[in-house]
Tab-separated table of C-alpha atoms in Angstrom:
chain	number	residue	atom	x	y	z
A	617	MET	CA	19.316	28.889	-81.586
A	618	ALA	CA	16.793	27.461	-83.998
A	619	LEU	CA	14.888	24.384	-82.890
A	620	ASP	CA	13.925	21.678	-85.376
A	621	LEU	CA	12.454	18.813	-83.372
A	622	THR	CA	12.297	16.623	-86.475
A	623	LYS	CA	16.082	16.178	-86.170
A	624	ILE	CA	15.811	14.705	-82.654
A	625	LYS	CA	14.931	11.042	-82.131
A	626	PHE	CA	13.083	10.836	-78.836
A	627	ASP	CA	12.746	7.351	-77.334
A	628	GLU	CA	9.478	5.496	-76.708
A	629	HIS	CA	8.975	7.634	-73.572
A	630	GLY	CA	9.468	10.871	-75.498
A	631	LEU	CA	12.931	11.449	-74.006
A	632	VAL	CA	16.437	12.038	-75.302
A	633	PRO	CA	19.611	11.883	-73.170
A	634	ALA	CA	21.356	15.214	-72.710
A	635	VAL	CA	25.004	15.382	-71.675
A	636	VAL	CA	26.063	18.628	-70.002
A	637	GLN	CA	29.655	19.773	-70.443
A	638	ASP	CA	31.323	22.643	-68.589
A	639	VAL	CA	32.384	25.012	-71.359
A	640	LYS	CA	35.348	26.288	-69.305
A	641	THR	CA	36.912	22.966	-68.251
A	642	GLN	CA	35.465	20.701	-70.980
A	643	ALA	CA	34.474	18.232	-68.216
A	644	VAL	CA	31.280	16.242	-68.596
A	645	VAL	CA	29.328	17.146	-65.471
A	646	MET	CA	25.973	15.433	-65.801
A	647	LEU	CA	23.554	13.370	-67.834
A	648	ALA	CA	19.843	14.079	-67.732
A	649	TYR	CA	16.874	13.613	-70.035
A	650	MET	CA	14.950	16.102	-72.122
A	651	ASN	CA	11.538	15.851	-73.659
A	652	ALA	CA	10.296	18.172	-76.407
A	653	GLU	CA	9.057	20.752	-73.886
A	654	SER	CA	12.263	20.878	-71.840
A	655	LEU	CA	14.314	21.112	-75.029
A	656	ARG	CA	12.120	23.988	-76.216
A	657	LEU	CA	12.441	25.755	-72.836
A	658	THR	CA	16.213	25.301	-72.864
A	659	VAL	CA	16.474	26.878	-76.301
A	660	GLU	CA	14.048	29.703	-75.461
A	661	THR	CA	15.437	30.627	-72.033
A	662	GLY	CA	19.134	29.903	-72.547
A	663	TYR	CA	19.228	27.814	-69.347
A	664	THR	CA	18.971	24.042	-68.992
A	665	TRP	CA	15.607	22.398	-68.450
A	666	PHE	CA	15.117	18.657	-68.116
A	667	TRP	CA	12.416	16.061	-67.590
A	668	SER	CA	12.633	14.336	-64.222
A	669	ARG	CA	11.871	10.663	-64.765
A	670	SER	CA	11.422	10.071	-61.031
A	671	ARG	CA	9.160	13.071	-60.334
A	672	GLN	CA	7.532	13.076	-63.776
A	673	GLU	CA	7.896	16.839	-64.131
A	674	LEU	CA	9.941	19.523	-65.818
A	675	TRP	CA	12.819	20.993	-63.826
A	676	ASN	CA	15.028	23.979	-64.421
A	677	LYS	CA	18.517	22.931	-63.296
A	678	GLY	CA	19.613	25.180	-60.444
A	679	ALA	CA	16.288	26.953	-59.962
A	680	THR	CA	16.216	26.005	-56.280
A	681	SER	CA	19.957	25.593	-55.578
A	682	GLY	CA	21.179	28.587	-57.570
A	683	ASN	CA	23.531	26.316	-59.536
A	684	LEU	CA	22.213	27.360	-62.912
A	685	GLN	CA	23.599	26.214	-66.236
A	686	LYS	CA	23.712	28.940	-68.883
A	687	VAL	CA	23.710	27.408	-72.343
A	688	VAL	CA	26.571	28.473	-74.593
A	689	GLU	CA	25.866	26.055	-77.435
A	690	MET	CA	24.024	22.837	-78.107
A	691	PHE	CA	24.568	19.986	-80.528
A	692	TYR	CA	22.804	16.762	-81.399
A	693	ASP	CA	24.792	13.708	-82.408
A	694	CYS	CA	24.999	12.106	-85.854
A	695	ASP	CA	22.006	9.840	-85.138
A	696	GLY	CA	19.918	12.573	-83.512
A	697	ASP	CA	19.446	10.455	-80.394
A	698	ALA	CA	21.604	12.393	-77.921
A	699	ILE	CA	22.176	16.047	-77.118
A	700	LEU	CA	25.320	17.794	-75.926
A	701	VAL	CA	24.825	20.988	-73.940
A	702	ARG	CA	27.911	23.133	-73.442
A	703	ALA	CA	27.172	25.461	-70.560
A	704	GLU	CA	28.602	27.987	-68.131
A	705	LEU	CA	28.057	26.623	-64.632
A	706	SER	CA	27.281	28.882	-61.688
A	707	GLY	CA	27.983	26.110	-59.189
A	708	PRO	CA	28.212	22.338	-58.812
A	709	ALA	CA	26.267	20.207	-61.281
A	710	CYS	CA	25.530	17.383	-58.860
A	711	HIS	CA	22.750	17.506	-56.268
A	712	THR	CA	25.290	16.114	-53.757
A	713	GLY	CA	27.353	19.281	-54.037
A	714	GLN	CA	30.055	17.631	-56.129
A	715	TYR	CA	31.298	19.577	-59.160
A	716	SER	CA	30.306	16.700	-61.464
A	717	CYS	CA	27.780	13.905	-61.121
A	718	PHE	CA	30.564	11.642	-62.395
A	719	HIS	CA	32.601	11.442	-59.184
A	720	ASN	CA	32.209	7.761	-58.286
A	721	VAL	CA	35.169	5.645	-59.396
A	722	ILE	CA	34.505	2.133	-60.666
């Protein structure tokens, strides 16, 4: 994957939302934020990296839980202000143990 950061519109905090989709089921499993460094690491390593807004640090999804997300392909939207990551999941996406972070019904 080639990385051209000029195509991505980071917000005033240097972040862009990243939606993660399970490549096998097509389900949207999580939303997190990337900064330029986490986006670069994701492209370079082939595994998802994000910026934790609460901890103010980079985190490699699944590094401690083993629930890694192997990137299959990535896209940015027509405005360049959101990223879609299609990934192979090695376990649940949610820190609660749920398959998807989107498990709470409104």
